[in-house]
């Protein structure tokens, strides 16, 4: 992936999230100097399996599992400081040395207890199917210019004023929901004063630090959370997350220039999943849905929620390739399809009698979309031991070739299992 001309690489999910970004970041981090998370919050969960241990990282970039790699949480992330330190302490307990390797942007906004309260009690959040971790309300406060940033922890008086503003807004929201619960300034301040002691020492001007690292010749991975179809602008609005998950968001969310990014690797499952509500044109019916969910262990890393499953949607991934400028595709979970006798790929949608091969922005069109499927032969043999493309059955290679031609992007990695070594570099 990295070479002298390709040193800053963004990793994006090219579907609805949970594509296995954590594993690819983990694999690629081996040759990176820095891994930087650029958006989202503790609602994302990357799962990385190393040996017989599995690590679920919600906010810390998965690069932390490589001893020499330094990690940063960019300004585009909304940071939950409480869970950050739980995560850090868990890593330390597992023998991962975090000291001096993890930095947090001074400009990142904080997710505070009242954001979680509002999120968990709002019917709007339930409709969208959010994780209830306060991410949406924290981004709302950011855009409404009443957010609390990490750097505000340096000034107690100013911090109290900001917290008062946030609490008063949250309480107005709670009152409008007709619930009794209320947020409280003093307890929020007490929590922040306690957490500031640990947070401020790892606070940095991350944009500047990464700029300097790039200038000095470091390999830098920019790690997104969720997926392109959950992007607040380009996803299936309003069933989206509150941030820019696509590659453009990587520059904004880390504080480096878009011109500094050399490549974008799109992570896609060999099929499609989605958690939460909203359209999923290729969604499977029972019993196939349960079969795929079980084979792929498709349950949320953060919430345990069962994911909705469908066939590979070429319209979705081609769209993702275009809006992200994908230079390569990493196809994950190919092994999950090992037992199917035939496998479908969606090549277009029929909407109101008309064929669409470009992803529509209009949710109404998408909800009525009937997928057009091309059926390919399954390979019905295990792929988990394949380490080069030629180890794969012919039918699996044909499947990957079809994905590549449909998405108009070269497949550069194929993942065939959860372990670090179960990967094919093409
Ligand atoms: P992320 O948020 O995009 O990193 O995705 P998640 O961590 O939520 O989901 C990916 C899950 O799939 C994790 O449990 C991974 O261990 C697992 N996974 C990743 N690649 C593969 C693969 O090639 N095969 C199988 N069977 N599982 C994989």
Coordinates of C-alpha atoms and ligand atoms in Angstrom, one line a residue:
X1 CA 0.0 0.0 0.0
X2 CA 2.6 2.5 1.0
X3 CA 5.4 3.5 -1.4
X4 CA 7.5 6.7 -1.8
X5 CA 4.6 8.4 -3.7
X6 CA 1.8 7.0 -1.6
X7 CA 2.4 7.9 2.0
X8 CA -0.9 9.3 3.3
X9 CA -3.7 6.9 2.8
X10 CA -7.3 7.1 3.9
X11 CA -9.3 4.0 4.8
X12 CA -13.0 4.3 4.3
X13 CA -16.0 2.0 4.6
X14 CA -17.6 1.8 1.2
X15 CA -21.0 0.4 2.3
X16 CA -23.0 1.0 5.5
X17 CA -20.2 0.4 8.0
X18 CA -18.8 -2.7 9.8
X19 CA -16.9 -3.6 6.6
X20 CA -13.9 -4.8 8.6
X21 CA -12.0 -1.5 8.5
X22 CA -10.4 -2.4 11.9
X23 CA -8.7 -5.4 10.4
X24 CA -7.4 -3.6 7.4
X25 CA -6.1 -0.7 9.5
X26 CA -4.5 -3.3 11.7
X27 CA -2.8 -5.0 8.8
X28 CA -1.7 -1.8 7.1
X29 CA -0.6 -0.1 10.3
X30 CA 2.4 -2.4 10.4
X31 CA 4.1 -0.1 7.9
X32 CA 2.6 3.2 9.2
X33 CA 4.1 5.8 11.4
X34 CA 0.8 7.3 12.4
X35 CA -2.9 6.2 12.4
X36 CA -5.4 9.0 12.8
X37 CA -9.1 8.7 13.4
X38 CA -11.0 11.5 11.6
X39 CA -14.7 11.3 12.5
X40 CA -17.4 9.5 14.5
X41 CA -17.4 8.7 18.2
X42 CA -17.7 5.9 20.5
X43 CA -20.6 4.6 18.4
X44 CA -18.2 2.8 16.1
X45 CA -16.6 -0.4 17.1
X46 CA -13.6 -1.9 15.3
X47 CA -12.9 -5.5 16.2
X48 CA -9.4 -6.8 15.8
X49 CA -8.4 -10.4 16.5
X50 CA -4.8 -11.1 17.5
X51 CA -3.9 -14.6 18.4
X52 CA -6.7 -15.8 20.7
X53 CA -7.4 -12.3 22.0
X54 CA -9.9 -9.9 20.5
X55 CA -9.8 -6.2 21.0
X56 CA -12.9 -4.0 20.4
X57 CA -11.8 -0.4 19.9
X58 CA -14.4 2.3 20.0
X59 CA -12.4 5.5 19.8
X60 CA -8.7 4.6 19.7
X61 CA -7.4 3.8 16.3
X62 CA -6.6 0.2 15.9
X63 CA -3.0 1.1 15.0
X64 CA -2.4 1.2 18.8
X65 CA -2.0 -2.6 18.7
X66 CA 1.3 -2.2 16.8
X67 CA 4.0 -1.2 19.2
X68 CA 5.9 1.3 17.0
X69 CA 2.8 3.2 15.7
X70 CA 1.6 6.5 17.0
X71 CA -2.1 7.2 17.1
X72 CA -4.2 10.3 17.1
X73 CA -7.9 11.2 17.5
X74 CA -8.6 14.0 15.1
X75 CA -10.7 17.2 15.5
X76 CA -13.5 15.6 13.5
X77 CA -14.2 13.0 16.2
X78 CA -16.6 13.7 19.0
X79 CA -14.7 12.3 22.0
X80 CA -16.3 10.6 24.9
X81 CA -13.5 11.1 27.5
X82 CA -15.0 8.6 30.0
X83 CA -15.1 5.7 27.6
X84 CA -11.7 6.8 26.2
X85 CA -10.0 6.1 29.5
X86 CA -11.9 2.8 30.0
X87 CA -10.5 1.8 26.6
X88 CA -7.0 2.9 27.5
X89 CA -7.1 1.1 30.8
X90 CA -8.3 -2.1 29.1
X91 CA -5.5 -1.9 26.6
X92 CA -3.0 -1.4 29.4
X93 CA -4.4 -4.4 31.3
X94 CA -4.0 -6.5 28.1
X95 CA -0.3 -5.5 28.0
X96 CA -0.6 -2.8 25.2
X97 CA 1.8 0.1 25.9
X98 CA -0.2 3.2 25.2
X99 CA 2.1 5.7 27.0
X100 CA 3.4 8.4 24.7
X101 CA 1.7 6.9 21.6
X102 CA -1.8 8.3 21.8
X103 CA -2.8 12.0 21.2
X104 CA -6.1 13.8 21.2
X105 CA -6.8 16.9 19.1
X106 CA -7.2 20.0 21.1
X107 CA -10.1 20.9 18.8
X108 CA -12.1 17.7 19.2
X109 CA -15.6 18.2 20.7
X110 CA -16.5 16.4 23.8
X111 CA -19.5 14.0 24.3
X112 CA -20.9 14.8 27.7
X113 CA -23.3 13.0 29.9
X114 CA -26.2 15.2 28.9
X115 CA -25.6 14.4 25.2
X116 CA -26.1 10.7 26.1
X117 CA -29.2 11.5 28.1
X118 CA -30.8 13.4 25.2
X119 CA -29.8 10.7 22.7
X120 CA -31.2 7.9 24.8
X121 CA -34.5 9.6 25.5
X122 CA -35.2 11.2 22.1
X123 CA -37.7 9.5 19.8
X124 CA -35.9 11.0 16.8
X125 CA -32.8 9.0 17.7
X126 CA -34.9 5.8 18.1
X127 CA -36.4 6.3 14.6
X128 CA -33.0 6.6 13.0
X129 CA -31.8 3.7 15.2
X130 CA -28.8 5.5 16.8
X131 CA -26.6 3.7 19.3
X132 CA -27.7 6.2 22.0
X133 CA -24.2 7.2 22.9
X134 CA -24.7 11.0 22.5
X135 CA -22.9 11.3 19.2
X136 CA -25.7 13.0 17.3
X137 CA -26.4 15.6 20.1
X138 CA -22.7 16.3 20.5
X139 CA -22.4 17.0 16.7
X140 CA -25.6 19.1 16.9
X141 CA -24.0 21.3 19.7
X142 CA -20.8 21.5 17.6
X143 CA -22.7 22.9 14.5
X144 CA -24.9 25.1 16.7
X145 CA -21.7 26.6 18.1
X146 CA -22.4 25.7 21.7
X147 CA -20.0 22.6 21.9
X148 CA -17.3 22.0 24.4
X149 CA -13.9 21.3 22.9
X150 CA -10.9 19.5 24.6
X151 CA -9.0 22.7 24.7
X152 CA -11.7 24.3 26.8
X153 CA -10.7 22.0 29.7
X154 CA -7.7 24.4 30.1
X155 CA -9.9 27.2 31.3
X156 CA -12.3 26.3 34.2
X157 CA -14.3 29.6 34.1
X158 CA -14.9 29.4 30.4
X159 CA -15.6 25.7 30.7
X160 CA -18.3 26.3 33.3
X161 CA -20.0 28.8 31.0
X162 CA -20.0 26.4 28.1
X163 CA -21.3 23.6 30.2
X164 CA -24.1 25.8 31.5
X165 CA -25.1 26.6 28.0
X166 CA -25.0 22.9 27.0
X167 CA -27.0 21.8 30.1
X168 CA -29.6 24.4 29.6
X169 CA -30.1 23.4 26.0
X170 CA -30.2 19.7 26.9
X171 CA -32.8 20.4 29.6
X172 CA -35.0 22.3 27.2
X173 CA -34.8 19.3 24.9
X174 CA -35.6 16.8 27.8
X175 CA -38.5 19.0 28.9
X176 CA -39.9 19.0 25.3
X177 CA -39.8 15.1 25.4
X178 CA -42.0 15.2 28.5
X179 CA -39.5 13.2 30.6
X180 CA -38.4 13.9 34.2
X181 CA -34.7 13.4 33.7
X182 CA -32.5 16.5 33.8
X183 CA -28.8 17.3 33.2
X184 CA -26.8 19.0 35.9
X185 CA -23.9 21.5 35.7
X186 CA -22.1 20.6 38.9
X187 CA -21.8 16.9 38.2
X188 CA -20.7 17.5 34.6
X189 CA -18.1 20.0 35.8
X190 CA -16.9 17.5 38.5
X191 CA -16.5 14.8 35.9
X192 CA -14.6 17.1 33.5
X193 CA -12.3 18.4 36.1
X194 CA -11.4 14.8 37.0
X195 CA -11.0 13.7 33.4
X196 CA -9.0 16.8 32.4
X197 CA -6.1 15.6 34.6
X198 CA -5.6 12.7 32.2
X199 CA -6.8 14.2 29.0
X200 CA -4.8 17.4 28.9
X201 CA -1.4 15.7 29.0
X202 CA -2.2 13.9 25.8
X203 CA -3.8 16.9 24.0
X204 CA -2.1 18.1 20.9
X205 CA -2.6 20.3 17.8
X206 CA -3.1 17.1 15.8
X207 CA -3.3 18.8 12.4
X208 CA 0.1 20.4 13.0
X209 CA 1.7 17.1 14.3
X210 CA 0.4 15.1 11.3
X211 CA 1.6 17.8 8.9
X212 CA 5.0 17.7 10.4
X213 CA 5.0 13.9 10.3
X214 CA 4.0 13.9 6.6
X215 CA 6.7 16.5 5.8
X216 CA 9.3 14.3 7.6
X217 CA 8.3 11.4 5.3
X218 CA 6.1 9.3 7.7
X219 CA 3.5 6.9 6.4
X220 CA 0.1 8.1 7.7
X221 CA -3.1 6.2 7.7
X222 CA -6.4 8.1 8.1
X223 CA -9.0 5.9 9.6
X224 CA -12.7 6.5 9.1
X225 CA -15.6 5.0 11.1
X226 CA -19.0 3.8 9.8
X227 CA -19.4 3.8 6.0
X228 CA -19.9 6.1 3.0
X229 CA -23.6 5.4 2.9
X230 CA -23.9 6.8 6.4
X231 CA -22.2 10.0 5.5
X232 CA -24.3 13.0 6.6
X233 CA -24.2 14.5 3.1
X234 CA -23.8 11.5 0.7
X235 CA -25.5 8.7 2.6
X236 CA -29.1 7.6 2.9
X237 CA -30.2 10.8 4.7
X238 CA -31.8 11.0 7.3
X239 CA -30.7 7.4 8.1
X240 CA -27.1 8.5 8.4
X241 CA -24.5 9.3 11.1
X242 CA -23.8 13.0 12.0
X243 CA -20.4 13.3 10.3
X244 CA -18.6 13.1 7.0
X245 CA -17.5 9.5 6.8
X246 CA -16.2 9.8 3.2
X247 CA -12.6 10.6 2.2
X248 CA -13.2 14.4 2.0
X249 CA -14.0 14.2 5.7
X250 CA -10.5 12.8 6.4
X251 CA -8.8 16.1 5.6
X252 CA -11.4 18.2 7.5
X253 CA -11.4 15.8 10.5
X254 CA -7.6 15.7 10.9
X255 CA -6.7 19.2 10.0
X256 CA -4.5 18.4 7.0
X257 CA -4.9 19.5 3.4
X258 CA -6.9 17.4 1.0
X259 CA -3.9 17.7 -1.3
X260 CA -1.8 15.8 1.2
X261 CA -3.9 12.6 0.7
X262 CA -2.4 10.2 -1.9
X263 CA -4.8 7.2 -1.9
X264 CA -8.1 6.0 -0.7
X265 CA -8.7 2.4 0.1
X266 CA -12.4 1.4 0.2
X267 CA -13.3 -1.5 2.5
X268 CA -16.2 -3.6 1.4
X269 CA -17.7 -6.8 2.5
X270 CA -18.2 -9.5 -0.1
X271 CA -21.9 -8.9 0.7
X272 CA -23.8 -6.1 2.3
X273 CA -24.9 -5.3 5.9
X274 CA -26.6 -2.5 7.6
X275 CA -27.4 -1.8 11.2
X276 CA -30.3 0.5 12.2
X277 CA -33.1 1.7 10.0
X278 CA -33.2 3.0 6.5
X279 CA -33.2 1.5 3.0
X280 CA -31.2 -1.6 2.1
X281 CA -32.2 -2.5 -1.5
X282 CA -30.5 -6.0 -1.5
X283 CA -31.8 -7.1 1.9
X284 CA -32.3 -10.8 2.1
X285 CA -35.4 -12.6 3.2
X286 CA -35.5 -15.5 5.6
X287 CA -34.0 -18.0 5.9
X288 CA -31.1 -16.7 3.9
X289 CA -30.8 -13.5 6.0
X290 CA -30.3 -15.6 9.2
X291 CA -27.9 -17.9 7.5
X292 CA -25.7 -15.0 6.3
X293 CA -25.9 -13.2 9.7
X294 CA -24.8 -16.4 11.5
X295 CA -22.0 -17.2 9.1
X296 CA -20.7 -13.7 9.2
X297 CA -21.3 -13.2 12.9
X298 CA -23.2 -10.0 11.9
X299 CA -23.9 -8.5 15.3
X300 CA -22.8 -5.0 16.2
X301 CA -19.5 -4.7 18.0
X302 CA -20.8 -1.8 20.1
X303 CA -24.4 -2.7 20.8
X304 CA -24.7 -6.4 19.9
X305 CA -27.6 -5.5 17.6
X306 CA -28.2 -8.0 14.7
X307 CA -27.2 -6.5 11.4
X308 CA -29.5 -6.7 8.4
X309 CA -27.8 -8.7 5.6
X310 CA -28.0 -8.6 1.8
X311 CA -26.2 -9.5 -1.4
X312 CA -23.3 -7.3 -2.7
X313 CA -24.7 -4.1 -4.1
X314 CA -22.6 -2.9 -7.0
X315 CA -24.6 0.3 -7.4
X316 CA -23.8 1.3 -3.8
X317 CA -20.1 0.5 -4.0
X318 CA -19.6 2.1 -7.4
X319 CA -21.2 5.2 -5.9
X320 CA -18.8 5.0 -3.0
X321 CA -15.9 4.6 -5.3
X322 CA -16.8 7.8 -7.1
X323 CA -17.5 10.0 -4.1
X324 CA -14.4 8.8 -2.2
X325 CA -12.0 8.7 -5.2
X326 CA -11.2 5.1 -4.3
X327 CA -7.9 3.9 -5.6
X328 CA -8.3 0.4 -4.4
X329 CA -10.9 -2.0 -2.9
X330 CA -10.3 -4.4 0.0
X331 CA -13.0 -7.1 -0.1
X332 CA -13.5 -8.6 3.3
X333 CA -15.3 -11.7 4.6
X334 CA -15.1 -13.6 1.3
X335 CA -15.0 -16.8 3.5
X336 CA -18.6 -16.0 4.7
X337 CA -19.8 -16.9 1.2
X338 CA -17.9 -20.2 1.1
X339 CA -21.0 -22.4 1.5
X340 CA -23.5 -20.8 -0.8
X341 CA -24.2 -22.7 -4.1
X342 CA -25.0 -19.5 -5.9
X343 CA -24.3 -15.8 -5.1
X344 CA -26.0 -12.7 -6.4
X345 CA -24.5 -9.3 -7.2
X346 CA -26.8 -6.3 -7.7
X347 CA -26.0 -4.5 -10.9
X348 CA -28.8 -1.9 -11.0
X349 CA -32.2 -1.0 -9.6
X350 CA -35.6 -0.9 -11.2
X351 CA -37.5 2.1 -9.9
X352 CA -41.0 2.7 -11.3
X353 CA -40.2 0.5 -14.4
X354 CA -37.0 2.4 -15.1
X355 CA -33.5 1.0 -14.7
X356 CA -31.1 2.9 -12.5
X357 CA -27.4 2.2 -12.4
X358 CA -26.4 5.3 -10.4
X359 CA -27.2 5.5 -6.7
X360 CA -30.2 7.8 -6.2
X361 CA -30.2 10.6 -3.6
X362 CA -33.9 10.4 -3.2
X363 CA -34.9 8.0 -0.5
X364 CA -38.3 7.5 -2.0
X365 CA -36.7 6.1 -5.2
X366 CA -34.4 3.9 -3.1
X367 CA -37.3 2.5 -0.9
X368 CA -39.1 1.4 -4.1
X369 CA -35.9 0.1 -5.8
X370 CA -36.1 -3.5 -7.0
X371 CA -32.5 -4.9 -7.3
X372 CA -31.4 -6.4 -10.6
X373 CA -29.3 -9.4 -9.8
X374 CA -26.7 -11.2 -11.7
X375 CA -26.2 -14.8 -10.4
X376 CA -22.8 -16.3 -10.1
X377 CA -21.7 -19.8 -9.2
X378 CA -20.7 -20.3 -5.6
X379 CA -17.3 -22.0 -4.9
X380 CA -18.5 -24.2 -2.0
X381 CA -15.1 -24.8 -0.6
X382 CA -13.2 -23.1 2.3
X383 CA -11.1 -20.0 1.4
X384 CA -9.7 -19.3 4.9
X385 CA -6.2 -20.7 4.0
X386 CA -5.8 -18.8 0.8
X387 CA -2.8 -16.4 0.9
X388 CA -2.4 -15.6 -2.8
X389 CA -5.1 -15.0 -5.4
X390 CA -4.3 -18.3 -7.2
X391 CA -5.1 -20.2 -3.9
X392 CA -8.7 -19.2 -4.4
X393 CA -11.2 -21.4 -6.3
X394 CA -11.9 -20.2 -9.8
X395 CA -15.5 -19.3 -9.0
X396 CA -14.3 -17.0 -6.1
X397 CA -11.9 -15.3 -8.5
X398 CA -14.7 -14.8 -11.0
X399 CA -16.8 -13.2 -8.3
X400 CA -14.0 -10.8 -7.4
X401 CA -13.4 -10.0 -11.1
X402 CA -17.1 -9.1 -11.4
X403 CA -17.0 -6.9 -8.3
X404 CA -13.9 -5.1 -9.7
X405 CA -15.5 -4.5 -13.2
X406 CA -18.8 -3.4 -11.7
X407 CA -17.2 -1.0 -9.2
X408 CA -14.5 0.2 -11.7
X409 CA -11.9 0.0 -9.0
X410 CA -9.1 -2.6 -8.6
X411 CA -9.4 -5.1 -5.8
X412 CA -6.1 -4.8 -3.9
X413 CA -6.8 -6.9 -0.8
X414 CA -9.0 -9.9 -0.1
X415 CA -9.7 -10.9 3.5
X416 CA -10.6 -14.5 4.1
X417 CA -11.0 -14.7 7.9
X418 CA -10.7 -12.8 11.1
X419 CA -7.0 -13.4 11.8
X420 CA -4.3 -10.9 10.8
X421 CA -2.6 -13.5 8.5
X422 CA -5.9 -14.3 6.7
X423 CA -5.3 -11.7 3.9
X424 CA -4.4 -11.7 0.3
X425 CA -2.5 -8.7 -1.0
X426 CA -3.3 -8.5 -4.8
Ligands
LIG1 P1 -15.2 -2.3 11.2 O1 -16.0 -1.3 12.1 O2 -15.4 -1.8 9.8 O3 -13.8 -2.5 11.6 O4 -16.0 -3.6 11.3 P2 -16.3 -4.5 12.6 O5 -15.2 -4.6 13.5 O6 -17.6 -4.1 13.2 O7 -16.7 -5.9 11.9 C1 -15.8 -6.6 11.3 C2 -15.9 -8.0 11.9 O8 -15.6 -8.8 10.9 C3 -14.8 -8.2 13.0 O9 -15.3 -9.1 13.9 C4 -13.7 -8.8 12.2 O10 -12.9 -9.7 13.0 C5 -14.5 -9.6 11.2 N1 -13.7 -9.8 9.9 C6 -13.0 -8.9 9.3 N2 -12.5 -9.4 8.2 C7 -13.0 -10.7 8.1 C8 -12.9 -11.7 7.1 O11 -12.3 -11.6 6.1 N3 -13.6 -12.9 7.4 C9 -14.4 -13.0 8.5 N4 -15.1 -14.2 8.7 N5 -14.5 -12.1 9.5 C10 -13.8 -10.9 9.2

